[in-house]
CSV table of C-alpha atoms in Angstrom, one decimal:
chain,number,residue,atom,x,y,z
B,1,MET,CA,0.0,0.2,-0.3
B,2,SER,CA,1.5,3.6,-0.8
B,3,ARG,CA,2.2,6.0,1.2
B,4,PRO,CA,-0.1,9.5,1.2
B,5,THR,CA,2.0,12.0,-0.6
B,6,PRO,CA,3.3,15.3,1.0
B,7,ARG,CA,0.1,16.7,-1.2
B,8,HIS,CA,-2.2,14.4,0.3
B,9,ARG,CA,-1.4,14.8,4.0
B,10,ALA,CA,-2.1,17.9,3.1
B,11,VAL,CA,-5.3,17.7,2.3
B,12,LEU,CA,-6.2,15.3,4.6
B,13,ALA,CA,-4.6,18.3,7.7
B,14,ARG,CA,-7.6,20.4,6.4
B,15,ILE,CA,-10.5,18.1,7.2
B,16,PRO,CA,-11.4,19.1,10.8
B,17,GLY,CA,-12.0,16.2,13.5
B,18,GLY,CA,-8.8,14.0,12.5
B,19,ARG,CA,-9.0,11.0,11.5
B,20,ASP,CA,-12.4,10.4,13.1
B,21,GLY,CA,-13.9,13.5,11.3
B,22,ARG,CA,-12.5,12.1,7.9
B,23,ARG,CA,-14.2,7.9,9.0
B,24,MET,CA,-17.4,10.2,9.9
B,25,LEU,CA,-17.5,12.1,5.8
B,26,ILE,CA,-16.8,7.8,4.9
B,27,VAL,CA,-19.3,7.1,6.4
B,28,SER,CA,-21.6,10.4,5.0
B,29,ILE,CA,-20.7,8.9,1.6
B,30,ILE,CA,-21.5,5.1,2.0
B,31,ASP,CA,-25.1,6.6,3.9
B,32,LYS,CA,-25.9,9.0,1.0
B,33,THR,CA,-24.8,6.6,-1.4
B,34,GLY,CA,-27.6,4.0,-0.5
B,35,THR,CA,-30.3,6.2,-0.2
B,36,GLY,CA,-29.7,7.4,-3.1
B,37,LEU,CA,-30.2,4.2,-4.6
B,38,TRP,CA,-33.3,3.7,-2.5
B,39,ALA,CA,-34.7,7.2,-2.1
B,40,GLY,CA,-35.6,7.3,-6.0
B,41,CYS,CA,-37.8,4.8,-6.2
B,42,THR,CA,-39.4,3.9,-2.8
B,43,ALA,CA,-43.5,5.2,-4.0
B,44,LEU,CA,-42.6,2.7,-7.7
B,45,TYR,CA,-41.5,-0.8,-5.2
B,46,PHE,CA,-44.6,-0.4,-2.8
B,47,THR,CA,-46.6,0.4,-6.7
B,48,TYR,CA,-44.9,-2.4,-8.0
B,49,VAL,CA,-43.7,-4.9,-6.0
B,50,SER,CA,-46.2,-4.0,-2.7
B,51,GLY,CA,-48.6,-4.2,-5.1
B,52,LEU,CA,-50.5,-0.9,-3.4
B,53,GLY,CA,-52.4,1.0,-5.2
B,54,LEU,CA,-51.6,5.4,-5.3
B,55,GLY,CA,-53.5,6.4,-2.9
B,56,GLN,CA,-52.2,3.2,-0.4
B,57,VAL,CA,-48.9,5.1,-1.5
B,58,GLY,CA,-49.7,8.1,-0.6
B,59,LEU,CA,-51.2,7.7,3.1
B,60,LEU,CA,-48.0,5.1,3.6
B,61,MET,CA,-46.0,7.9,3.6
B,62,THR,CA,-47.9,10.9,4.9
B,63,VAL,CA,-47.6,8.6,7.7
B,64,SER,CA,-43.9,7.2,7.9
B,65,GLY,CA,-43.3,11.4,7.3
B,66,GLY,CA,-45.7,12.0,9.7
B,67,VAL,CA,-43.9,9.8,13.0
B,68,GLY,CA,-40.4,10.5,12.1
B,69,ILE,CA,-41.1,14.4,13.1
B,70,ALA,CA,-40.7,13.0,16.9
B,71,GLY,CA,-36.9,11.4,15.6
B,72,ALA,CA,-34.9,14.1,15.8
B,73,PRO,CA,-36.3,15.4,19.9
B,74,LEU,CA,-36.1,12.0,20.5
B,75,ALA,CA,-32.5,11.9,19.6
B,76,GLY,CA,-31.2,14.3,21.0
B,77,ARG,CA,-32.1,13.6,24.8
B,78,LEU,CA,-30.8,9.5,24.0
B,79,ALA,CA,-27.3,11.4,22.6
B,80,ASP,CA,-27.5,13.8,26.3
B,81,ARG,CA,-27.6,10.7,28.2
B,82,PHE,CA,-25.5,7.9,26.5
B,83,PRO,CA,-22.7,7.6,24.2
B,84,LEU,CA,-23.0,9.3,21.3
B,85,VAL,CA,-21.1,7.0,18.9
B,86,ARG,CA,-23.3,4.0,20.1
B,87,VAL,CA,-26.5,5.9,19.5
B,88,ILE,CA,-25.4,6.7,16.0
B,89,ALA,CA,-24.8,2.9,15.5
B,90,ALA,CA,-28.3,2.3,16.7
B,91,SER,CA,-30.4,4.4,14.3
B,92,GLN,CA,-28.8,2.8,11.5
B,93,VAL,CA,-29.1,-0.7,12.2
B,94,MET,CA,-31.8,0.0,13.5
B,95,ARG,CA,-32.6,1.6,10.3
B,96,ALA,CA,-31.5,-1.6,8.9
B,97,ALA,CA,-33.9,-3.8,10.0
B,98,ALA,CA,-36.5,-1.7,9.8
B,99,LEU,CA,-35.7,-1.0,5.6
B,100,LEU,CA,-35.1,-5.2,5.6
B,101,ALA,CA,-38.6,-6.1,6.4
B,102,LEU,CA,-40.4,-4.2,4.0
B,103,LEU,CA,-39.7,-7.6,1.9
B,104,THR,CA,-41.4,-9.6,4.1
B,105,THR,CA,-45.2,-8.6,3.5
B,106,ASP,CA,-47.1,-7.0,1.7
B,107,ASP,CA,-49.6,-5.9,3.6
B,108,PHE,CA,-51.0,-2.6,4.0
B,109,ALA,CA,-50.7,-1.8,7.6
B,110,LEU,CA,-47.0,-4.0,8.7
B,111,LEU,CA,-45.6,-1.5,5.5
B,112,THR,CA,-47.0,0.9,6.5
B,113,LEU,CA,-45.6,0.6,10.8
B,114,TYR,CA,-42.1,-0.3,9.2
B,115,SER,CA,-41.9,2.8,6.9
B,116,ALA,CA,-42.8,4.9,9.7
B,117,LEU,CA,-40.4,2.8,11.9
B,118,GLY,CA,-38.3,3.6,9.8
B,119,ALA,CA,-38.6,6.7,9.7
B,120,LEU,CA,-37.7,7.4,13.4
B,121,PRO,CA,-33.9,6.8,12.9
B,122,ASP,CA,-34.1,8.2,9.6
B,123,ARG,CA,-34.8,11.6,10.8
B,124,ALA,CA,-32.4,11.6,14.2
B,125,GLY,CA,-29.3,10.8,12.6
B,126,SER,CA,-28.5,13.5,10.6
B,127,VAL,CA,-29.3,15.4,13.9
B,128,LEU,CA,-26.9,12.9,15.3
B,129,ILE,CA,-24.6,13.6,12.8
B,130,LYS,CA,-24.4,17.1,13.6
B,131,LEU,CA,-23.8,16.8,16.9
B,132,TYR,CA,-20.7,14.6,16.4
B,133,ALA,CA,-19.5,16.5,13.8
B,134,ALA,CA,-19.9,19.6,16.3
B,135,ARG,CA,-18.2,18.0,19.4
B,136,LEU,CA,-15.6,16.6,17.5
B,137,ALA,CA,-14.6,19.6,15.3
B,138,GLY,CA,-14.9,22.2,17.6
B,139,PRO,CA,-14.1,25.8,16.4
B,140,GLU,CA,-13.7,24.3,13.3
B,141,ARG,CA,-17.1,23.3,13.2
B,142,VAL,CA,-18.9,25.3,9.7
B,143,ARG,CA,-15.9,23.9,7.7
B,144,TYR,CA,-16.3,20.9,8.6
B,145,GLN,CA,-19.9,20.8,8.0
B,146,ALA,CA,-19.3,22.0,4.8
B,147,ILE,CA,-17.3,19.6,3.8
B,148,GLN,CA,-19.9,17.0,5.0
B,149,ARG,CA,-22.1,18.3,2.8
B,150,THR,CA,-20.3,18.3,0.4
B,151,THR,CA,-19.7,14.0,0.4
B,152,VAL,CA,-23.9,14.0,0.7
B,153,ASN,CA,-24.2,15.9,-2.0
B,154,ILE,CA,-22.1,12.8,-3.6
B,155,GLY,CA,-23.3,10.2,-2.2
B,156,TRP,CA,-26.3,11.2,-3.6
B,157,SER,CA,-25.1,11.4,-6.6
B,158,ILE,CA,-23.5,7.9,-6.9
B,159,GLY,CA,-26.7,6.8,-5.7
B,160,GLY,CA,-29.2,8.5,-7.6
B,161,LEU,CA,-27.0,7.1,-11.1
B,162,GLY,CA,-27.1,3.7,-10.1
B,163,ALA,CA,-30.4,3.8,-9.6
B,164,ALA,CA,-31.1,5.0,-12.1
B,165,ALA,CA,-28.5,2.0,-14.4
B,166,ALA,CA,-30.6,-0.4,-12.4
B,167,LEU,CA,-34.2,0.5,-13.7
B,168,ALA,CA,-33.2,0.8,-17.6
B,169,THR,CA,-32.8,-2.6,-17.6
B,170,GLY,CA,-36.8,-1.9,-16.5
B,171,SER,CA,-37.1,-5.5,-14.2
B,172,VAL,CA,-38.9,-5.3,-11.5
B,173,HIS,CA,-36.4,-7.5,-9.6
B,174,ALA,CA,-34.0,-4.0,-9.7
B,175,TYR,CA,-36.3,-3.0,-7.0
B,176,PRO,CA,-36.0,-5.1,-4.0
B,177,LEU,CA,-32.1,-5.2,-5.2
B,178,LEU,CA,-31.7,-0.6,-4.6
B,179,LEU,CA,-33.6,-1.9,-0.7
B,180,VAL,CA,-31.3,-4.6,0.2
B,181,GLY,CA,-28.5,-2.1,-1.5
B,182,ASN,CA,-29.2,0.8,1.2
B,183,VAL,CA,-29.2,-2.0,4.1
B,184,LEU,CA,-26.2,-3.4,3.0
B,185,SER,CA,-24.5,0.2,3.2
B,186,TYR,CA,-25.9,0.4,6.9
B,187,ALA,CA,-24.5,-2.4,7.3
B,188,VAL,CA,-21.3,-0.6,6.5
B,189,ILE,CA,-22.2,2.3,8.2
B,190,ALA,CA,-22.6,1.2,11.7
B,191,ALA,CA,-19.5,-0.5,11.3
B,192,LEU,CA,-17.8,2.2,11.0
B,193,THR,CA,-18.9,4.4,13.2
B,194,LEU,CA,-18.4,1.7,16.0
B,195,ARG,CA,-14.8,2.3,14.9
B,196,CYS,CA,-14.7,6.1,15.9
B,197,ALA,CA,-13.5,7.7,19.6
B,198,GLU,CA,-16.7,8.8,21.3
B,199,PRO,CA,-15.9,12.8,21.9
B,200,PRO,CA,-16.1,15.1,24.8
B,201,ALA,CA,-19.3,16.2,25.1
B,202,PRO,CA,-18.6,19.7,26.4
B,203,SER,CA,-20.9,19.3,29.7
B,204,ARG,CA,-18.7,16.8,31.0
B,205,VAL,CA,-15.8,18.8,30.5
B,206,ALA,CA,-17.3,21.9,32.3
B,207,ALA,CA,-17.9,20.0,34.6
B,208,THR,CA,-15.0,17.7,35.2
B,209,ALA,CA,-13.0,21.2,35.2
B,210,THR,CA,-15.1,23.2,37.1
B,211,GLU,CA,-16.3,20.7,40.6
B,212,THR,CA,-19.5,22.3,41.4
B,213,PRO,CA,-22.3,20.1,41.2
B,214,LYS,CA,-24.5,19.2,39.2
B,215,THR,CA,-27.9,21.3,38.2
B,216,ARG,CA,-31.0,20.5,36.4
B,217,PRO,CA,-30.6,20.5,32.4
B,218,ALA,CA,-32.2,23.8,30.7
B,219,ASN,CA,-35.6,22.7,28.7
B,220,PRO,CA,-35.4,23.7,24.8
B,221,TRP,CA,-39.1,23.4,25.0
B,222,ARG,CA,-39.3,26.3,28.0
B,223,ASP,CA,-36.8,28.4,26.3
B,224,ARG,CA,-39.0,31.0,24.3
B,225,THR,CA,-36.0,32.6,22.0
B,226,PHE,CA,-34.2,29.0,21.0
B,227,LEU,CA,-38.1,27.6,19.7
B,228,GLY,CA,-38.6,31.1,17.4
B,229,TYR,CA,-35.6,30.2,16.1
B,230,THR,CA,-36.8,26.7,14.6
B,231,ALA,CA,-40.0,27.9,14.1
B,232,THR,CA,-38.3,30.4,11.5
B,233,ASP,CA,-35.8,28.1,10.6
B,234,ALA,CA,-38.5,25.4,9.3
B,235,ALA,CA,-40.0,28.6,7.1
B,236,LEU,CA,-36.0,29.2,5.8
B,237,PHE,CA,-35.5,25.0,5.2
B,238,LEU,CA,-38.0,25.1,2.4
B,239,ASP,CA,-35.1,25.8,-0.1
B,240,ASP,CA,-35.5,21.7,-0.4
B,241,THR,CA,-39.5,21.5,-1.4
B,242,ILE,CA,-39.0,24.2,-3.8
B,243,LEU,CA,-36.1,22.7,-5.9
B,244,GLN,CA,-36.8,19.3,-5.8
B,245,VAL,CA,-40.5,19.3,-6.1
B,246,ALA,CA,-41.6,22.3,-6.8
B,247,VAL,CA,-39.6,23.0,-10.2
B,248,PRO,CA,-40.4,20.1,-11.4
B,249,LEU,CA,-43.8,20.4,-11.2
B,250,TRP,CA,-44.2,23.8,-12.4
B,251,ILE,CA,-41.8,22.9,-15.2
B,252,VAL,CA,-44.6,20.8,-16.4
B,253,HIS,CA,-47.8,22.5,-15.1
B,254,ALA,CA,-47.1,26.0,-15.6
B,255,THR,CA,-44.3,26.5,-17.7
B,256,VAL,CA,-43.6,25.8,-21.7
B,257,ALA,CA,-39.9,24.6,-20.7
B,258,PRO,CA,-39.6,21.2,-21.7
B,259,ALA,CA,-39.8,18.3,-19.2
B,260,GLY,CA,-36.8,17.2,-19.3
B,261,LEU,CA,-34.9,20.6,-17.9
B,262,ALA,CA,-36.3,18.9,-15.1
B,263,PRO,CA,-33.1,16.5,-14.0
B,264,LEU,CA,-30.5,19.1,-15.6
B,265,LEU,CA,-31.6,22.2,-13.3
B,266,LEU,CA,-31.7,18.9,-10.3
B,267,VAL,CA,-27.9,18.1,-11.2
B,268,LEU,CA,-27.0,21.7,-11.8
B,269,ASN,CA,-28.5,22.1,-7.2
B,270,THR,CA,-25.9,19.4,-7.0
B,271,VAL,CA,-22.4,20.5,-8.9
B,272,LEU,CA,-23.1,24.3,-7.1
B,273,VAL,CA,-23.8,23.1,-3.7
B,274,VAL,CA,-20.3,21.0,-4.5
B,275,LEU,CA,-18.3,23.5,-6.0
B,276,PHE,CA,-19.1,26.2,-3.7
B,277,GLN,CA,-20.7,24.6,-0.5
B,278,VAL,CA,-16.9,24.9,1.3
B,279,PRO,CA,-15.5,28.2,-0.5
B,280,LEU,CA,-18.7,29.4,1.3
B,281,ALA,CA,-18.6,28.2,4.3
B,282,ARG,CA,-15.8,31.0,6.0
B,283,PHE,CA,-18.5,33.6,5.2
B,284,GLY,CA,-19.8,32.3,7.9
B,285,ALA,CA,-17.1,30.2,10.6
B,286,THR,CA,-18.4,32.6,13.4
B,287,THR,CA,-21.9,33.2,15.3
B,288,PRO,CA,-22.3,37.0,14.1
B,289,ALA,CA,-21.1,35.8,10.3
B,290,ALA,CA,-23.6,33.6,10.2
B,291,ARG,CA,-26.3,36.1,11.9
B,292,ARG,CA,-25.3,38.3,9.2
B,293,LEU,CA,-25.6,36.0,6.5
B,294,LEU,CA,-29.9,35.5,6.9
B,295,VAL,CA,-30.1,39.5,4.7
B,296,PRO,CA,-28.3,37.8,1.7
B,297,LEU,CA,-30.2,35.0,2.1
B,298,SER,CA,-33.6,36.9,2.5
B,299,GLY,CA,-31.9,38.5,-1.0
B,300,LEU,CA,-31.5,35.1,-2.8
B,301,PHE,CA,-34.8,33.8,-1.5
B,302,ALA,CA,-37.3,37.6,-3.3
B,303,LEU,CA,-34.8,36.9,-6.4
B,304,GLY,CA,-35.5,32.8,-6.7
B,305,THR,CA,-39.3,33.3,-6.5
B,306,LEU,CA,-39.7,36.2,-8.5
B,307,ALA,CA,-38.3,34.2,-11.4
B,308,LEU,CA,-40.2,30.9,-11.0
B,309,ALA,CA,-42.9,33.4,-11.4
B,310,ALA,CA,-41.1,35.1,-14.6
B,311,SER,CA,-40.5,31.3,-15.9
B,312,ALA,CA,-44.5,31.2,-16.7
B,313,ALA,CA,-45.2,34.8,-18.4
B,314,GLY,CA,-43.3,34.5,-21.5
B,315,GLY,CA,-42.6,32.0,-24.0
B,316,ARG,CA,-39.6,28.9,-24.5
B,317,ALA,CA,-36.2,30.9,-24.0
B,318,LEU,CA,-37.8,33.0,-20.7
B,319,ALA,CA,-39.1,29.9,-19.5
B,320,ILE,CA,-35.9,28.3,-19.5
B,321,GLY,CA,-33.9,31.3,-18.1
B,322,ALA,CA,-35.9,32.2,-15.6
B,323,LEU,CA,-35.7,28.8,-14.1
B,324,VAL,CA,-31.9,28.3,-14.5
B,325,LEU,CA,-32.1,31.5,-12.7
B,326,ALA,CA,-34.5,30.4,-10.4
B,327,VAL,CA,-31.9,27.1,-8.8
B,328,ILE,CA,-28.8,29.1,-9.1
B,329,ALA,CA,-30.7,31.8,-6.8
B,330,LEU,CA,-32.3,29.2,-4.3
B,331,THR,CA,-28.7,27.2,-4.6
B,332,PHE,CA,-26.9,29.7,-3.3
B,333,ALA,CA,-29.9,30.3,-0.8
B,334,GLU,CA,-29.3,26.3,0.0
B,335,ILE,CA,-26.1,26.8,0.7
B,336,ILE,CA,-26.2,30.3,2.6
B,337,HIS,CA,-28.7,28.8,5.0
B,338,ALA,CA,-27.1,25.3,5.5
B,339,THR,CA,-23.9,27.5,6.5
B,340,ALA,CA,-25.7,30.1,8.5
B,341,SER,CA,-28.3,27.5,10.6
B,342,TRP,CA,-25.5,24.8,11.2
B,343,GLU,CA,-24.0,27.5,13.5
B,344,LEU,CA,-26.4,28.8,14.8
B,345,SER,CA,-28.3,25.7,15.6
B,346,VAL,CA,-25.1,25.3,17.4
B,347,ALA,CA,-24.1,28.3,18.9
B,348,LEU,CA,-27.8,29.0,20.7
B,349,ALA,CA,-27.5,25.2,22.2
B,350,PRO,CA,-26.3,25.3,25.9
B,351,ALA,CA,-24.1,22.8,27.1
B,352,ASP,CA,-25.9,20.7,29.2
B,353,ALA,CA,-27.9,20.3,26.8
B,354,GLN,CA,-26.8,20.5,23.7
B,355,GLY,CA,-28.5,17.2,22.0
B,356,SER,CA,-31.7,17.7,23.6
B,357,TYR,CA,-31.4,21.6,21.7
B,358,LEU,CA,-29.9,20.3,18.5
B,359,GLY,CA,-32.6,17.6,18.7
B,360,VAL,CA,-35.7,20.5,18.3
B,361,HIS,CA,-33.3,22.2,16.4
B,362,GLY,CA,-34.0,18.7,13.9
B,363,LEU,CA,-37.7,19.2,13.7
B,364,ALA,CA,-37.8,22.2,11.4
B,365,HIS,CA,-36.6,20.8,8.6
B,366,SER,CA,-38.9,17.8,9.6
B,367,THR,CA,-41.5,19.8,9.8
B,368,GLN,CA,-40.7,21.2,6.5
B,369,ARG,CA,-39.8,18.2,4.5
B,370,PHE,CA,-43.4,16.9,5.9
B,371,ALA,CA,-45.6,20.1,5.6
B,372,GLY,CA,-43.5,22.0,2.7
B,373,PRO,CA,-45.2,19.8,-0.3
B,374,LEU,CA,-48.3,20.5,0.5
B,375,LEU,CA,-47.7,24.3,0.6
B,376,VAL,CA,-45.9,24.1,-2.4
B,377,THR,CA,-48.2,22.7,-4.2
B,378,ALA,CA,-50.6,25.4,-3.4
B,379,VAL,CA,-48.9,27.6,-4.3
B,380,MET,CA,-48.7,26.9,-7.3
B,381,SER,CA,-52.3,26.0,-7.7
B,382,ALA,CA,-53.0,29.8,-6.8
B,383,GLY,CA,-50.8,30.9,-9.8
B,384,PRO,CA,-47.3,31.8,-10.4
B,385,LEU,CA,-47.9,36.0,-8.2
B,386,ALA,CA,-47.9,33.7,-5.4
B,387,TRP,CA,-44.3,33.0,-6.0
B,388,PRO,CA,-43.5,36.3,-5.2
B,389,LEU,CA,-45.5,36.2,-1.9
B,390,LEU,CA,-44.4,33.0,-1.0
B,391,GLY,CA,-40.5,34.9,-0.9
B,392,LEU,CA,-41.7,37.9,0.8
B,393,ALA,CA,-43.5,35.4,3.4
B,394,LEU,CA,-39.6,34.0,3.2
B,395,VAL,CA,-38.6,37.4,3.9
B,396,GLY,CA,-40.3,37.9,6.9
B,397,ALA,CA,-39.6,34.9,8.8
B,398,GLY,CA,-35.6,35.6,7.8
B,399,ALA,CA,-35.6,39.6,8.9
B,400,THR,CA,-37.6,38.5,12.2
B,401,GLN,CA,-35.0,35.3,13.0
B,402,HIS,CA,-32.6,37.8,12.5
B,403,ARG,CA,-33.9,39.7,15.7
B,404,LEU,CA,-34.6,37.6,17.3
B,405,ILE,CA,-31.4,35.9,18.2
B,406,ARG,CA,-30.1,39.9,17.9
B,407,ASP,CA,-28.6,39.5,21.7
B,408,ARG,CA,-28.4,35.9,22.4
B,409,VAL,CA,-25.4,36.3,19.5
B,410,SER,CA,-24.1,39.4,20.9
B,411,ARG,CA,-24.2,38.4,24.0
B,412,PRO,CA,-20.5,36.5,25.4
B,413,ALA,CA,-22.2,32.8,25.5
B,414,PRO,CA,-20.5,31.0,29.5
B,415,THR,CA,-21.2,27.4,27.9
B,416,SER,CA,-20.1,26.7,24.6
B,417,LEU,CA,-19.9,23.7,22.0
B,418,SER,CA,-17.1,24.5,21.2
B,419,VAL,CA,-14.2,23.0,23.6
B,420,PRO,CA,-10.8,23.0,22.0
B,421,THR,CA,-8.8,22.4,24.6
B,422,VAL,CA,-9.7,19.0,25.0
B,423,THR,CA,-8.6,16.8,22.2
B,424,VAL,CA,-10.9,13.3,21.6
B,425,SER,CA,-7.2,11.6,22.8
B,426,GLU,CA,-7.7,13.6,25.7
């Protein structure tokens, strides 16, 4: 086996978290590659393999999505009470078991039950990885998050291409094989996760250093500022649903642009995230800087929604140009919001309840994934002028969040998730 070159070592040294940080990036790319194999054909599996009707598939996915909302806060509480690495590995094993159970039945009730059980650890996964990265990378957590998001998009792309190749065969047997491929990816990442060191928990470090008696941990459900922040962040996560759900449907039902433009725009979104997530992360490397990003974020939402409205106002060239502009604006909104949300959610969480706080914040994304499609389809039904109104609402959400967290961001916090003086080995 060849030794790493000096250039290779220099690249590895720029990834925060050392060997465990790099190992968790491998976990993320394998995880999303497996998810990419399965996510695009989930509804088709239930239709062609399980024999469910359209209404049953819709109800199954709605129920599982609703149940999955509870996964983030539940994972956060568990992470405050048990070793984080074991909680992450357990959630990965649960995802594999729930998915594998789908192969054992075609009964609608059981399929719904297994899907719902799988949605809990699935929604918990992002919160747990976020918490691990925050504890491991410390003050470099924003850069680590940017690198992690880049690997996630690469994994999604690899999995999506693999699923497309399998489905191109036209065989119904491809669906169970893709499911099994996802299960195997969970087994691999669970084994890799257990090889990672347990990162230092700031609350334990603080307690050891001060030798003071333990007080009752902070409760995120009683923290009005944090709950308000989470609620506004749920709105700002809407870029995901607009890009993934609204844009393809809008192309087909409201514009004269070719339907084949939809997958090309999704590729454009992925490429932009891979190219710019890490370079732009430096603009949100501190908590005040992350708060300032809410201003350009609002402008990008306004531009993107105006472009979507304009895409339905003219001919083919105007539609294509406006849609490309909309996707570019909303993709940069996605990049900026990911950076700001990561840093602000971590900075606003006190050390003695970091898992619980980040678990509650995980509700923002879970709720958006559940309710977002209903909202954007309602906007599309109302016509092109509804898009600027949605953009105005998102600008209002950004302005509200900017003002809401002002005092918490401006004053120094006595407890922080960053523990730069303590290493994993220590």
